[in-house]
mmCIF file of C-alpha atoms in Angstrom:
data_model
loop_
_atom_site.group_PDB
_atom_site.id
_atom_site.type_symbol
_atom_site.label_atom_id
_atom_site.label_comp_id
_atom_site.label_asym_id
_atom_site.label_seq_id
_atom_site.Cartn_x
_atom_site.Cartn_y
_atom_site.Cartn_z
ATOM 1 C CA ILE A 1 0.013 0.071 0.048
ATOM 2 C CA ASP A 2 1.353 3.514 -0.840
ATOM 3 C CA LEU A 3 0.347 6.154 1.539
ATOM 4 C CA LYS A 4 0.885 9.914 0.461
ATOM 5 C CA ASP A 5 -0.734 13.190 1.491
ATOM 6 C CA ALA A 6 -3.756 14.062 -0.432
ATOM 7 C CA THR A 7 -3.661 11.167 -2.552
ATOM 8 C CA PRO A 8 -5.916 7.839 -2.467
ATOM 9 C CA ILE A 9 -4.568 4.542 -1.040
ATOM 10 C CA ARG A 10 -3.237 2.394 -4.141
ATOM 11 C CA ALA A 11 -2.590 -1.312 -3.969
ATOM 12 C CA LEU A 12 0.990 -1.907 -5.340
ATOM 13 C CA GLU A 13 0.744 -5.821 -5.320
ATOM 14 C CA SER A 14 -1.566 -8.736 -4.211
ATOM 15 C CA CYS A 15 0.043 -11.742 -3.134
ATOM 16 C CA MET A 16 -1.701 -15.175 -2.074
ATOM 17 C CA ILE A 17 -1.128 -16.613 1.367
ATOM 18 C CA ASN A 18 -0.119 -20.181 0.521
ATOM 19 C CA TRP A 19 -1.972 -21.833 3.572
ATOM 20 C CA ASN A 20 -4.977 -24.229 3.461
ATOM 21 C CA PHE A 21 -7.713 -23.827 5.997
ATOM 22 C CA THR A 22 -10.532 -26.397 6.985
ATOM 23 C CA SER A 23 -13.184 -23.729 6.894
ATOM 24 C CA ASP A 24 -14.227 -21.069 4.509
ATOM 25 C CA ASN A 25 -14.993 -18.418 7.031
ATOM 26 C CA LYS A 26 -12.393 -19.170 9.839
ATOM 27 C CA GLY A 27 -9.002 -18.209 8.614
ATOM 28 C CA ILE A 28 -6.573 -15.273 9.498
ATOM 29 C CA GLU A 29 -7.925 -12.555 11.800
ATOM 30 C CA GLY A 30 -4.704 -10.441 12.322
ATOM 31 C CA LEU A 31 -1.409 -9.582 10.514
ATOM 32 C CA GLU A 32 1.683 -8.115 11.766
ATOM 33 C CA PHE A 33 4.687 -7.031 9.360
ATOM 34 C CA VAL A 34 8.012 -7.543 11.099
ATOM 35 C CA SER A 35 11.545 -7.159 10.424
ATOM 36 C CA HIS A 36 13.983 -9.635 11.642
ATOM 37 C CA THR A 37 17.107 -7.657 12.681
ATOM 38 C CA THR A 38 19.612 -10.422 12.656
ATOM 39 C CA SER A 39 18.675 -11.676 9.294
ATOM 40 C CA ALA A 40 17.487 -8.711 7.800
ATOM 41 C CA ARG A 41 14.496 -10.524 6.588
ATOM 42 C CA THR A 42 10.851 -9.418 6.861
ATOM 43 C CA TYR A 43 7.914 -11.724 7.769
ATOM 44 C CA LEU A 44 4.066 -11.589 8.221
ATOM 45 C CA LEU A 45 2.655 -12.890 11.572
ATOM 46 C CA ALA A 46 -0.633 -14.055 10.756
ATOM 47 C CA LEU A 47 -2.931 -14.916 13.832
ATOM 48 C CA CYS A 48 -5.233 -17.907 13.103
ATOM 49 C CA GLU A 49 -9.028 -17.177 14.400
ATOM 50 C CA ALA A 50 -9.433 -20.756 15.431
ATOM 51 C CA ASN A 51 -7.499 -23.011 17.732
ATOM 52 C CA ASP A 52 -4.929 -24.860 16.145
ATOM 53 C CA CYS A 53 -5.738 -22.958 12.921
ATOM 54 C CA ASN A 54 -8.585 -25.608 12.618
ATOM 55 C CA ASP A 55 -12.185 -24.851 13.196
ATOM 56 C CA GLN A 56 -12.769 -28.356 14.354
ATOM 57 C CA SER A 57 -10.145 -28.233 17.117
ATOM 58 C CA LYS A 58 -11.655 -29.050 20.552
ATOM 59 C CA PRO A 59 -9.001 -27.695 23.074
ATOM 60 C CA ASP A 60 -9.324 -24.040 23.823
ATOM 61 C CA ASN A 61 -5.613 -23.324 24.411
ATOM 62 C CA LYS A 62 -4.010 -23.752 21.088
ATOM 63 C CA GLY A 63 -3.532 -20.473 19.799
ATOM 64 C CA ARG A 64 -1.354 -20.404 16.837
ATOM 65 C CA ILE A 65 0.478 -17.691 14.618
ATOM 66 C CA LEU A 66 1.777 -18.372 11.139
ATOM 67 C CA VAL A 67 5.113 -16.992 10.295
ATOM 68 C CA LEU A 68 5.055 -16.265 6.504
ATOM 69 C CA GLU A 69 7.751 -15.203 4.053
ATOM 70 C CA LYS A 70 7.186 -13.480 0.731
ATOM 71 C CA GLU A 71 8.297 -15.319 -2.409
ATOM 72 C CA LYS A 72 8.574 -12.685 -5.171
ATOM 73 C CA ALA A 73 6.677 -13.169 -8.370
ATOM 74 C CA THR A 74 8.552 -14.942 -11.389
ATOM 75 C CA PHE A 75 7.982 -15.284 -15.069
ATOM 76 C CA ASN A 76 5.652 -18.516 -14.295
ATOM 77 C CA ASN A 77 4.260 -17.784 -10.902
ATOM 78 C CA SER A 78 2.488 -14.946 -9.088
ATOM 79 C CA CYS A 79 4.142 -13.661 -5.640
ATOM 80 C CA SER A 80 3.064 -15.486 -2.649
ATOM 81 C CA TRP A 81 3.430 -15.665 1.092
ATOM 82 C CA GLU A 82 4.920 -18.874 2.184
ATOM 83 C CA HIS A 83 4.759 -20.751 5.567
ATOM 84 C CA VAL A 84 8.036 -20.883 7.225
ATOM 85 C CA GLY A 85 7.261 -21.597 10.822
ATOM 86 C CA THR A 86 4.253 -21.419 13.536
ATOM 87 C CA LEU A 87 4.354 -19.587 16.961
ATOM 88 C CA TYR A 88 2.583 -21.202 19.548
ATOM 89 C CA LEU A 89 0.870 -19.065 22.244
ATOM 90 C CA PRO A 90 1.266 -20.328 25.797
ATOM 91 C CA SER A 91 -1.087 -23.252 26.751
ATOM 92 C CA SER A 92 -2.411 -21.191 29.720
ATOM 93 C CA VAL A 93 -4.192 -18.958 27.310
ATOM 94 C CA HIS A 94 -7.806 -20.396 27.158
ATOM 95 C CA PHE A 95 -9.396 -18.409 24.253
ATOM 96 C CA GLN A 96 -12.292 -19.755 22.059
ATOM 97 C CA ASP A 97 -11.191 -17.591 19.324
ATOM 98 C CA TYR A 98 -8.489 -15.166 18.233
ATOM 99 C CA SER A 99 -9.537 -11.965 16.731
ATOM 100 C CA ALA A 100 -6.458 -9.507 16.562
ATOM 101 C CA ILE A 101 -2.933 -9.019 17.245
ATOM 102 C CA SER A 102 -0.472 -6.200 17.942
ATOM 103 C CA ILE A 103 3.270 -5.762 18.596
ATOM 104 C CA GLN A 104 4.487 -2.742 20.895
ATOM 105 C CA TYR A 105 8.105 -1.981 19.600
ATOM 106 C CA GLN A 106 9.882 -0.674 22.484
ATOM 107 C CA HIS A 107 13.411 0.195 21.110
ATOM 108 C CA LEU A 108 15.021 0.956 17.772
ATOM 109 C CA THR A 109 16.086 -2.616 17.904
ATOM 110 C CA ARG A 110 12.692 -3.565 18.076
ATOM 111 C CA PHE A 111 13.060 -6.971 19.667
ATOM 112 C CA PRO A 112 12.517 -8.345 22.323
ATOM 113 C CA THR A 113 9.230 -6.499 22.838
ATOM 114 C CA TYR A 114 5.634 -6.961 23.809
ATOM 115 C CA ILE A 115 2.773 -8.697 21.861
ATOM 116 C CA ALA A 116 -1.088 -8.368 22.697
ATOM 117 C CA VAL A 117 -3.780 -10.897 21.278
ATOM 118 C CA SER A 118 -7.388 -10.519 21.797
ATOM 119 C CA SER A 119 -10.430 -12.911 21.805
ATOM 120 C CA GLN A 120 -13.679 -11.739 20.603
ATOM 121 C CA GLU A 121 -15.646 -14.553 22.325
ATOM 122 C CA MET A 122 -14.032 -14.178 25.651
ATOM 123 C CA SER A 123 -13.870 -10.384 25.368
ATOM 124 C CA GLN A 124 -10.113 -10.669 26.901
ATOM 125 C CA ILE A 125 -6.646 -9.695 25.923
ATOM 126 C CA TRP A 126 -3.430 -11.529 26.622
ATOM 127 C CA VAL A 127 -0.192 -9.802 26.765
ATOM 128 C CA GLY A 128 3.316 -11.464 26.214
ATOM 129 C CA ARG A 129 6.620 -11.231 25.209
ATOM 130 C CA ILE A 130 8.191 -11.810 21.708
ATOM 131 C CA GLU A 131 11.745 -12.032 20.638
ATOM 132 C CA GLU A 132 13.945 -13.099 17.784
ATOM 133 C CA ILE A 133 15.492 -16.475 17.269
ATOM 134 C CA SER A 134 18.039 -17.487 14.773
ATOM 135 C CA LYS A 135 16.336 -20.625 13.296
ATOM 136 C CA ALA A 136 12.796 -21.100 12.074
ATOM 137 C CA PRO A 137 10.208 -19.911 13.289
ATOM 138 C CA PHE A 138 12.602 -17.042 13.806
ATOM 139 C CA PHE A 139 10.589 -15.661 16.782
ATOM 140 C CA SER A 140 9.318 -17.051 20.165
ATOM 141 C CA ILE A 141 6.702 -16.173 22.384
ATOM 142 C CA THR A 142 6.529 -16.410 26.198
ATOM 143 C CA SER A 143 4.153 -15.342 29.012
ATOM 144 C CA LEU A 144 4.986 -12.314 31.090
ATOM 145 C CA GLN A 145 6.142 -13.264 34.733
ATOM 146 C CA ASN A 146 2.307 -12.634 36.110
ATOM 147 C CA ASN A 147 0.907 -14.534 33.036
ATOM 148 C CA ILE A 148 -2.355 -12.268 33.192
ATOM 149 C CA ILE A 149 -5.212 -12.199 30.903
ATOM 150 C CA TYR A 150 -7.340 -9.056 31.028
ATOM 151 C CA ASP A 151 -10.952 -8.895 30.878
ATOM 152 C CA LEU A 152 -12.477 -6.007 28.934
ATOM 153 C CA PRO A 153 -14.795 -4.105 31.295
ATOM 154 C CA ARG A 154 -18.009 -6.091 32.015
ATOM 155 C CA PHE A 155 -21.588 -5.127 32.581
ATOM 156 C CA PRO A 156 -22.941 -5.771 36.061
ATOM 157 C CA LYS A 157 -25.974 -8.101 35.493
ATOM 158 C CA THR A 158 -26.737 -8.810 39.326
ATOM 159 C CA ALA A 159 -25.244 -7.920 42.728
ATOM 160 C CA LYS A 160 -22.819 -11.112 42.303
ATOM 161 C CA THR A 161 -22.562 -11.524 38.476
ATOM 162 C CA CYS A 162 -21.539 -9.589 35.276
ATOM 163 C CA THR A 163 -21.633 -10.145 31.708
ATOM 164 C CA ILE A 164 -19.654 -9.435 28.322
ATOM 165 C CA GLN A 165 -20.514 -5.942 26.924
ATOM 166 C CA TYR A 166 -17.353 -5.730 24.547
ATOM 167 C CA CYS A 167 -18.629 -8.344 22.376
ATOM 168 C CA ASN A 168 -17.030 -7.883 18.939
ATOM 169 C CA ILE A 169 -13.410 -6.764 19.458
ATOM 170 C CA GLU A 170 -11.736 -7.172 15.791
ATOM 171 C CA GLY A 171 -8.826 -4.902 16.053
ATOM 172 C CA ILE A 172 -6.126 -3.986 18.513
ATOM 173 C CA THR A 173 -3.232 -1.617 18.542
ATOM 174 C CA TRP A 174 -0.834 -0.082 21.108
ATOM 175 C CA GLN A 175 -1.166 3.522 22.006
ATOM 176 C CA ASP A 176 1.980 3.506 24.150
ATOM 177 C CA ASN A 177 3.739 1.145 26.902
ATOM 178 C CA ASN A 178 0.451 0.840 28.994
ATOM 179 C CA GLN A 179 -2.349 1.840 26.720
ATOM 180 C CA ILE A 180 -4.348 0.051 23.766
ATOM 181 C CA ILE A 181 -6.942 1.109 21.301
ATOM 182 C CA LEU A 182 -9.477 -1.462 20.211
ATOM 183 C CA ALA A 183 -12.044 -1.663 17.265
ATOM 184 C CA SER A 184 -15.346 -3.450 17.361
ATOM 185 C CA ASP A 185 -17.263 -4.917 14.666
ATOM 186 C CA ALA A 186 -21.186 -4.944 14.279
ATOM 187 C CA ALA A 187 -23.011 -6.792 16.610
ATOM 188 C CA LYS A 188 -24.476 -10.070 15.464
ATOM 189 C CA ASP A 189 -28.240 -10.735 14.981
ATOM 190 C CA ASP A 190 -28.119 -13.436 17.634
ATOM 191 C CA GLN A 191 -26.156 -11.611 20.317
ATOM 192 C CA PRO A 192 -27.503 -9.891 23.321
ATOM 193 C CA THR A 193 -29.034 -6.396 22.838
ATOM 194 C CA LEU A 194 -26.293 -5.460 25.205
ATOM 195 C CA CYS A 195 -23.861 -6.076 22.620
ATOM 196 C CA THR A 196 -24.996 -3.101 20.195
ATOM 197 C CA ASN A 197 -23.866 -0.493 22.982
ATOM 198 C CA LYS A 198 -20.269 -1.106 21.899
ATOM 199 C CA GLU A 199 -20.567 -2.243 18.364
ATOM 200 C CA GLN A 200 -18.603 -0.402 15.494
ATOM 201 C CA SER A 201 -16.777 1.690 17.708
ATOM 202 C CA VAL A 202 -13.144 2.566 18.770
ATOM 203 C CA HIS A 203 -12.192 1.825 22.547
ATOM 204 C CA TYR A 204 -9.331 3.392 24.366
ATOM 205 C CA PHE A 205 -7.997 1.528 27.665
ATOM 206 C CA SER A 206 -5.176 1.771 30.074
ATOM 207 C CA PHE A 207 -3.851 -1.273 31.823
ATOM 208 C CA PRO A 208 -4.720 -1.474 35.588
ATOM 209 C CA GLN A 209 -0.945 -1.551 36.402
ATOM 210 C CA ASN A 210 2.177 -0.138 34.863
ATOM 211 C CA LEU A 211 2.345 -2.930 32.633
ATOM 212 C CA LEU A 212 5.720 -2.808 30.378
ATOM 213 C CA ASN A 213 7.897 -0.167 32.258
#
């Protein structure tokens, strides 16, 4: 994509991702373009929506991120993104789905740094650590020391229970070290009416403690 002031966005190239999913509507839900400092190569980190990149997977703790490297177009073949490795979210992350991914770059060297992954179904965010390694899959992901999964604010249902109100989180990005911005999709017809209060909106949150400093 070419971005310039006062000019429209223009697509420069379109490359297929060479990966087969088991479902027509459960594929990749988030992308991060990253540079591997040591090798000077670039990759796409592609977050699978379903556990184990398979909508038939039963366990809820098999979050996967595909590491993709671009193959340039040749005379006989179009360009493509080829799978060169898979990152595994910690098994302590029990999400029913995975809806967005974002990396917070801390320094000019970029890595190690922090990664956030959201779940639409759970209305939660997990924050971990990502760093470079020399061999495939070229990055590794670990939990932070406290291994906390953050609930997005709940709506009080009774004196002792609460319910999800941020029902459709589909985008996430870092504002700074301890603040994030989330984007929500339209509520589905079969979701509770409460979900419409936060649909198709941008939400700005601070973590409850000084997370990354």
